[in-house]
Coordinates of C-alpha atoms and ligand atoms in Angstrom, one line a residue:
X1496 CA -11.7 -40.1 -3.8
X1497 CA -8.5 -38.8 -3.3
X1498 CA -6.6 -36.3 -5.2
X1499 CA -3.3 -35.1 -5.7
X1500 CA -1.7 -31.7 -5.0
X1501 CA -1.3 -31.4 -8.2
X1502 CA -4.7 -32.5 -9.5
X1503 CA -5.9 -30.4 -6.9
X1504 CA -3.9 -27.0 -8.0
X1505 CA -5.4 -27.9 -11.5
X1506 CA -8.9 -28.2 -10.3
X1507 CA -9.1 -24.7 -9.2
X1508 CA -7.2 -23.5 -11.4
X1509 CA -9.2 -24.4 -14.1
X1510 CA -12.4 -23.0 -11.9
X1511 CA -10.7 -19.8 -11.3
X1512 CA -9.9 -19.3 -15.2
X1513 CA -13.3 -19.9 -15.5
X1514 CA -14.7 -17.2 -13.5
X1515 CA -12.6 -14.9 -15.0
X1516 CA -9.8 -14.6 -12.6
X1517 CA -7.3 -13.2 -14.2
X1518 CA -3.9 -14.6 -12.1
X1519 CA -5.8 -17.7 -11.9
X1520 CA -2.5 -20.1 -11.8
X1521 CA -1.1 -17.9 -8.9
X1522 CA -3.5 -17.4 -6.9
X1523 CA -4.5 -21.3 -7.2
X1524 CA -1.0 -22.3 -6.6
X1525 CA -0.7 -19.8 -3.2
X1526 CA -4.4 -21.0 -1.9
X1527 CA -3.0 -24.8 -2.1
X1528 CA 0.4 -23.8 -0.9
X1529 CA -0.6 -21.4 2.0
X1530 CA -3.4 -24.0 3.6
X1531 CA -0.9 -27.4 3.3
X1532 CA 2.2 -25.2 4.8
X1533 CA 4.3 -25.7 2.2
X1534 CA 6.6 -23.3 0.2
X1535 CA 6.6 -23.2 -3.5
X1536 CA 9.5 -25.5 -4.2
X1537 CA 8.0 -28.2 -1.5
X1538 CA 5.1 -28.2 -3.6
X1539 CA 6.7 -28.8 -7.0
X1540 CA 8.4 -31.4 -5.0
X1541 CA 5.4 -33.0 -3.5
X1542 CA 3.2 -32.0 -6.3
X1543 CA 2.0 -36.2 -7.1
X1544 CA 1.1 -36.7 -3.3
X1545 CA -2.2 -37.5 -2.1
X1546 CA -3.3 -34.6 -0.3
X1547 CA -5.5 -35.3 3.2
X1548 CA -9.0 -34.7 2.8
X1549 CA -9.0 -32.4 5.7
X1550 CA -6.7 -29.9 4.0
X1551 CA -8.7 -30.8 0.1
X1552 CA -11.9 -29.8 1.9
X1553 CA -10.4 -26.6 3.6
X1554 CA -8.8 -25.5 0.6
X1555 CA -11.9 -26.1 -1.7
X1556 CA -13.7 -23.7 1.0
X1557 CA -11.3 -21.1 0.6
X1558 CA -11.7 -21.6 -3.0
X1559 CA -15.1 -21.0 -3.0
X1560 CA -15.3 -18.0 -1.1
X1561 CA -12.5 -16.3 -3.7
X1562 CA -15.4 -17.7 -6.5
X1563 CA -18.3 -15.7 -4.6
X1564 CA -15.6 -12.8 -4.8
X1565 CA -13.7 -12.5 -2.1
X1566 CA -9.9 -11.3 -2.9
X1567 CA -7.3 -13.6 -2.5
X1568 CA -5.3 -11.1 -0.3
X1569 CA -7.6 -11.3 2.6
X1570 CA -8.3 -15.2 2.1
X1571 CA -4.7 -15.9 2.3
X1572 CA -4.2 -13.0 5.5
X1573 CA -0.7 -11.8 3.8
X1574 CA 0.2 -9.6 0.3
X1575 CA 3.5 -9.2 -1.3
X1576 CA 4.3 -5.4 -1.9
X1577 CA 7.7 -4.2 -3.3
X1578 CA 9.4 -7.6 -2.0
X1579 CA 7.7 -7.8 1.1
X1580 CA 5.3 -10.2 2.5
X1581 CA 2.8 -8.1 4.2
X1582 CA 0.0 -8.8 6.8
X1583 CA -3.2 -8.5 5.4
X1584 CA -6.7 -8.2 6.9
X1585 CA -10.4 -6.8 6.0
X1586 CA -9.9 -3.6 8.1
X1587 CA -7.2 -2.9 5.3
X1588 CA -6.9 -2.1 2.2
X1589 CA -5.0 -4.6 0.2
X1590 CA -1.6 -2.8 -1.6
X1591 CA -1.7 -2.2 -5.1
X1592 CA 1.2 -3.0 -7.4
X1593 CA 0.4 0.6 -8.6
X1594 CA 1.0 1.9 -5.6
X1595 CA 4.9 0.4 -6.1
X1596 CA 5.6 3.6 -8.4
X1597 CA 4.7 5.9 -5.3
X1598 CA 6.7 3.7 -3.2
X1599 CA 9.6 4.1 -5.5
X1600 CA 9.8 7.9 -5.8
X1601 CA 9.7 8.3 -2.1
X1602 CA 12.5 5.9 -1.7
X1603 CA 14.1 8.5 -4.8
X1604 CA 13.5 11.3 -2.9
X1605 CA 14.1 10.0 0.6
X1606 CA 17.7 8.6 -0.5
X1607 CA 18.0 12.3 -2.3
X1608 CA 17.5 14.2 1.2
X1609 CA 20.7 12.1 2.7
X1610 CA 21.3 11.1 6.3
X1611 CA 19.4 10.5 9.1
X1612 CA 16.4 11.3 6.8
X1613 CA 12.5 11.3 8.1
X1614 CA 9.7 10.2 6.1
X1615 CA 6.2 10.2 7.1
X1616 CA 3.8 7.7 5.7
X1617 CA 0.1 9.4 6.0
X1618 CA -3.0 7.0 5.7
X1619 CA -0.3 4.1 5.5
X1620 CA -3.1 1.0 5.9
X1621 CA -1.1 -2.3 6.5
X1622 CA 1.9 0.4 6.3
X1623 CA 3.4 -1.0 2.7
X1624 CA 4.4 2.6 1.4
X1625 CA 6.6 3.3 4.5
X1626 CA 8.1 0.2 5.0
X1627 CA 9.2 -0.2 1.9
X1628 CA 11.1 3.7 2.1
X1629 CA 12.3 2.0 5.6
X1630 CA 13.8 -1.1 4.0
X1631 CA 15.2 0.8 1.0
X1632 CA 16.9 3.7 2.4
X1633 CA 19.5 3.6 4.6
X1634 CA 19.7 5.3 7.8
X1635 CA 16.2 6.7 7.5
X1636 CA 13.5 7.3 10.2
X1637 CA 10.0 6.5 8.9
X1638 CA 6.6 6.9 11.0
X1639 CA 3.2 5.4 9.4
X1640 CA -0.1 7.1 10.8
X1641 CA -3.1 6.0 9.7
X1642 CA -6.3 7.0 11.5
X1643 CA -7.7 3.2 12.2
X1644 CA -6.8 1.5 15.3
X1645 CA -7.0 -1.5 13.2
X1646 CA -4.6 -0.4 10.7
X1647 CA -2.2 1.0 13.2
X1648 CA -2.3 -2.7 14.7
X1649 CA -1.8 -3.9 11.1
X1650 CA 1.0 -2.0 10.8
X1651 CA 2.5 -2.6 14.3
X1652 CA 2.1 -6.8 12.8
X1653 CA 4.0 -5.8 9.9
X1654 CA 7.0 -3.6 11.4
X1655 CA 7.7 -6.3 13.1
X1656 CA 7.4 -9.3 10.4
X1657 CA 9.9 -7.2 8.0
X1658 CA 12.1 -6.6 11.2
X1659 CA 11.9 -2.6 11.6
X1660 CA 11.2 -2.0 14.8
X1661 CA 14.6 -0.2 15.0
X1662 CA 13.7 2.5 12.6
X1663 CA 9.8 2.5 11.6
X1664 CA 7.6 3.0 14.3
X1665 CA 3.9 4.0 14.0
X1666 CA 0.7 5.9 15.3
X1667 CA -3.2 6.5 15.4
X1668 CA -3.4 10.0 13.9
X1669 CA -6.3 11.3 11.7
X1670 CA -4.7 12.9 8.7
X1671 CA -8.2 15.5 8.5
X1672 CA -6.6 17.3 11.7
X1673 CA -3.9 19.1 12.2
X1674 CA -0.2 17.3 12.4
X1675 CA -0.1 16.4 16.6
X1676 CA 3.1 17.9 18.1
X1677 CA 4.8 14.8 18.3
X1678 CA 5.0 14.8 14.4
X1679 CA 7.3 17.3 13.2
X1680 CA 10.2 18.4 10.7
X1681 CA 9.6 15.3 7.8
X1682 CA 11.7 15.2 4.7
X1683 CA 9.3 13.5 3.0
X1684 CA 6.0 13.2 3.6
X1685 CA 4.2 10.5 1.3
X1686 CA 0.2 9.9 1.2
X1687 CA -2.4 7.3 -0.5
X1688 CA -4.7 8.8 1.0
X1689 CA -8.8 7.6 0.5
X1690 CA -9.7 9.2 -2.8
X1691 CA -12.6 7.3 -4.6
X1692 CA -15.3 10.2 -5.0
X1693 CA -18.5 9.0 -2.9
X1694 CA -20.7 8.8 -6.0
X1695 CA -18.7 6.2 -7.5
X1696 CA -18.0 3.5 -4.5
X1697 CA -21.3 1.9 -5.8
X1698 CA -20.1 1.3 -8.7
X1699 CA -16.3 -0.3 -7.7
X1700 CA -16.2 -3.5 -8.5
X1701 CA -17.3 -6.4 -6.5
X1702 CA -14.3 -7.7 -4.6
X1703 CA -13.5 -4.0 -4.1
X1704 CA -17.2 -2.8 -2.7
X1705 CA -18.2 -5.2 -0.6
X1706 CA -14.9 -6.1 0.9
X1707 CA -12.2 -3.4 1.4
X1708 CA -12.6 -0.8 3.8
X1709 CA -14.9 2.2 2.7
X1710 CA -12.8 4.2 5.1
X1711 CA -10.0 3.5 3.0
X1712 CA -11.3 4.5 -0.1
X1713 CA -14.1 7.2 -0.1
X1714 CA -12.8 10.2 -0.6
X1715 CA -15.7 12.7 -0.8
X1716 CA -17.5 14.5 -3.2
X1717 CA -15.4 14.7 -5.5
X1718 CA -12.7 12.5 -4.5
X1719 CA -10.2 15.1 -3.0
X1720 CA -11.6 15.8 0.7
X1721 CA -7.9 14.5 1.9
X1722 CA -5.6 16.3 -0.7
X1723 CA -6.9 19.5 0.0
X1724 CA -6.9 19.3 3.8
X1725 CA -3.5 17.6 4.0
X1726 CA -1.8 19.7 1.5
X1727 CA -2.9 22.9 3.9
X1728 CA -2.4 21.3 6.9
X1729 CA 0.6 19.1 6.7
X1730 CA 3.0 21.4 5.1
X1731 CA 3.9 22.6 8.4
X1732 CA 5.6 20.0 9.4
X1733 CA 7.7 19.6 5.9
X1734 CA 11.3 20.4 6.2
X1735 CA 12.4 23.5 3.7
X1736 CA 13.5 21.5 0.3
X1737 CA 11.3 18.3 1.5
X1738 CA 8.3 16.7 -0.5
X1739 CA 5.2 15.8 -0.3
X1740 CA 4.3 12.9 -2.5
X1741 CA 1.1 11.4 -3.3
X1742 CA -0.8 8.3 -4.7
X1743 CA -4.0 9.9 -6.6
X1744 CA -7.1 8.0 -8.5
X1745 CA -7.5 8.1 -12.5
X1746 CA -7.6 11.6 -13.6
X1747 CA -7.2 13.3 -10.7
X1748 CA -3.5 14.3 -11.1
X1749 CA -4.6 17.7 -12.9
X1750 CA -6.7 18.7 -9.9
X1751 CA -3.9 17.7 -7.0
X1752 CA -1.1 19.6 -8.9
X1753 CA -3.4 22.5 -8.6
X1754 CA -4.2 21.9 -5.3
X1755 CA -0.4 21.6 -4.3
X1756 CA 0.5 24.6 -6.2
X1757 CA -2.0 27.2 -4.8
X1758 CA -0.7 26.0 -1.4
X1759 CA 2.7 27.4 -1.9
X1760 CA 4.8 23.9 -3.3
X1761 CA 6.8 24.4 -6.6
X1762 CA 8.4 21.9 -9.1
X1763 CA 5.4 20.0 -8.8
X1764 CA 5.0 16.9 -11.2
X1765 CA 3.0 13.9 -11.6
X1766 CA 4.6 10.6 -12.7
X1767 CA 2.8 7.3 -14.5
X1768 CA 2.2 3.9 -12.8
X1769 CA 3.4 0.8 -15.6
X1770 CA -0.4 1.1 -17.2
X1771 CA 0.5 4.4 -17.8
X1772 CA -1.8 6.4 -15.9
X1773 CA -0.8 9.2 -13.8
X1774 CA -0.4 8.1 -10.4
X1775 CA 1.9 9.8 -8.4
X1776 CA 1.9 13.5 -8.1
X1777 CA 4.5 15.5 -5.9
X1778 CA 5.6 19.1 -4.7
X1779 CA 8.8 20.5 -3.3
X1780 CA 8.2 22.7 0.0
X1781 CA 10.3 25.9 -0.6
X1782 CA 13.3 26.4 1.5
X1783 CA 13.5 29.5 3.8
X1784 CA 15.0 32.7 1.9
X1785 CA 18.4 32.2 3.5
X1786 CA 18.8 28.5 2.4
X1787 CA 17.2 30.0 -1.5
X1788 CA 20.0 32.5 -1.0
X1789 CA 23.0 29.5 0.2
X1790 CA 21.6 26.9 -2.8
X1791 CA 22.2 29.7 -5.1
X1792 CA 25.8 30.7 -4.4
X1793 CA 26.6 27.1 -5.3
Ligands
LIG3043 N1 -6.5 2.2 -5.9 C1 -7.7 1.9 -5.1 C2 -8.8 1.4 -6.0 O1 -8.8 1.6 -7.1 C3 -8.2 3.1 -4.3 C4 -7.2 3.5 -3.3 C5 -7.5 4.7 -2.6 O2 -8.6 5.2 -2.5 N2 -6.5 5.2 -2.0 O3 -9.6 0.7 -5.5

């Protein structure tokens, strides 16, 4: 029998609410909106329609497989991050609105460092960290590297769907070496790097674990394999006075300060995401003696 948009929306709405899904009215209204082409307005316009079965049947599918657990990022192939509409696929890991807070203090800092400023986006993923320091900050270079050839494709699809080819560019580069010469002289450098200790990836929930790339989230024994090697290895390439900012995982803020401290970085603090867990921790490289010596006169 055929079925309205509207009834439709509602259908699956109510089945999402069912299954627990917590942004049920959204993420029923995008699925419908997303499959039939339309934006949100058209549908509140078109809402009492009859919808075709073609596009009913292809949307109940999609709504099935978000039922069996899939996340509504990847079924939909695009995320919204700090304003943006990102591209979004399986060899990615979907952004967080947590992650906005680490996005917002590298756009702080970055707009702090001035002109022609150069921020380096390590383990960037579909590149959301970066791009939104390259939307927000004027006159700054940013470069996302991310070890995955699929990412750095990702992020080559979403440079050019938020129109940034003139000032974000990107590259493979594993973040477990050291910084390849073409990477040099950063004012900020900001990371989300994989930091899920391996002992607890089992236990991740569902749409986490058995969709989103382990790559992107298994971060050793203990969780901080990429904190201490990019803390010792990266600072080489931070200008004097630049930062290095990073995204870390529930109670690990302690244990990052420490690690940025003992390699040499000073007014290092951690911040909160809005569920008030430390999220963000970041260090200020030291500027040489003879920039200390000029700050000082001031
Ligand atoms: N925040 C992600 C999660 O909780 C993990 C991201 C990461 O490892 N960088 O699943």
């Amino acid at each position: 029998m055929a079925i309205t948009y509207n009834n439709l929306y509602l259908d699956i709405r109510r089945a999402f609410r069912l299954a627990g899904i917590e942004a049920a009215s959204l993420e029923a209204r995008e699925l419908v909106c997303h499959v039939s082409g339309k934006s949100r307005e058209q549908f509140l316009m078109d809402m009492n329609y009859y919808i075709s079965s073609q596009l009913e049947q292809e949307i109940r599918a999609l709504a099935r497989r978000r039922l069996e657990g899939e996340p509504a990022a990847y079924l939909l192939g695009e995320w919204s991050f700090y304003g943006l509409d990102l591209d979004v696929d399986k060899t990615v890991l979907i952004p967080r609105s947590d992650t906005e807070v680490v996005a917002e203090q590298a756009i702080l800092r970055a707009r702090e460092a001035g002109e022609k400023v150069r921020v380096l986006d390590l383990c960037a993923g579909t590149g959301c960290i970066g791009l939104a320091v390259g939307t927000n900050v004027p006159d700054c270079r940013v470069v996302l590297a991310d070890t995955s050839a699929d990412a750095v494709r990702v992020c080559r699809q979403n440079i050019r769907r938020c129109s940034r080819r003139s000032n974000v560019t990107c590259f493979q580069v594993d973040a477990r070496q050291d910084p390849p010469a073409m990477l040099w002289d950063f004012d900020v450098i900001v990371s989300n790097p994989p930091y899920i200790p391996t002992g607890d990836l089992a236990g991740l929930d569902g749409s986490v674990r058995d969709y989103e790339p382990q790559l992107a989230l298994d971060g050793g024994e203990d969780g901080l394999d990429f904190y201490r090697v990019i803390t010792a290895k990266w600072k080489k390439i931070i200008r004097p006075k630049g930062w290095l900012i990073y995204e870390v995982g529930i109670h690990q803020a302690g244990d990052v300060e420490a690690i940025l401290r003992r390699e040499g970085f000073q007014s290092v603090s951690s911040y909160t995401d809005p569920a008030g867990i430390l999220r963000v921790v970041e260090g200020q490289w030291p500027g040489t003696a003879r920039e200390e010596k000029e700050a000082s006169k001031q």
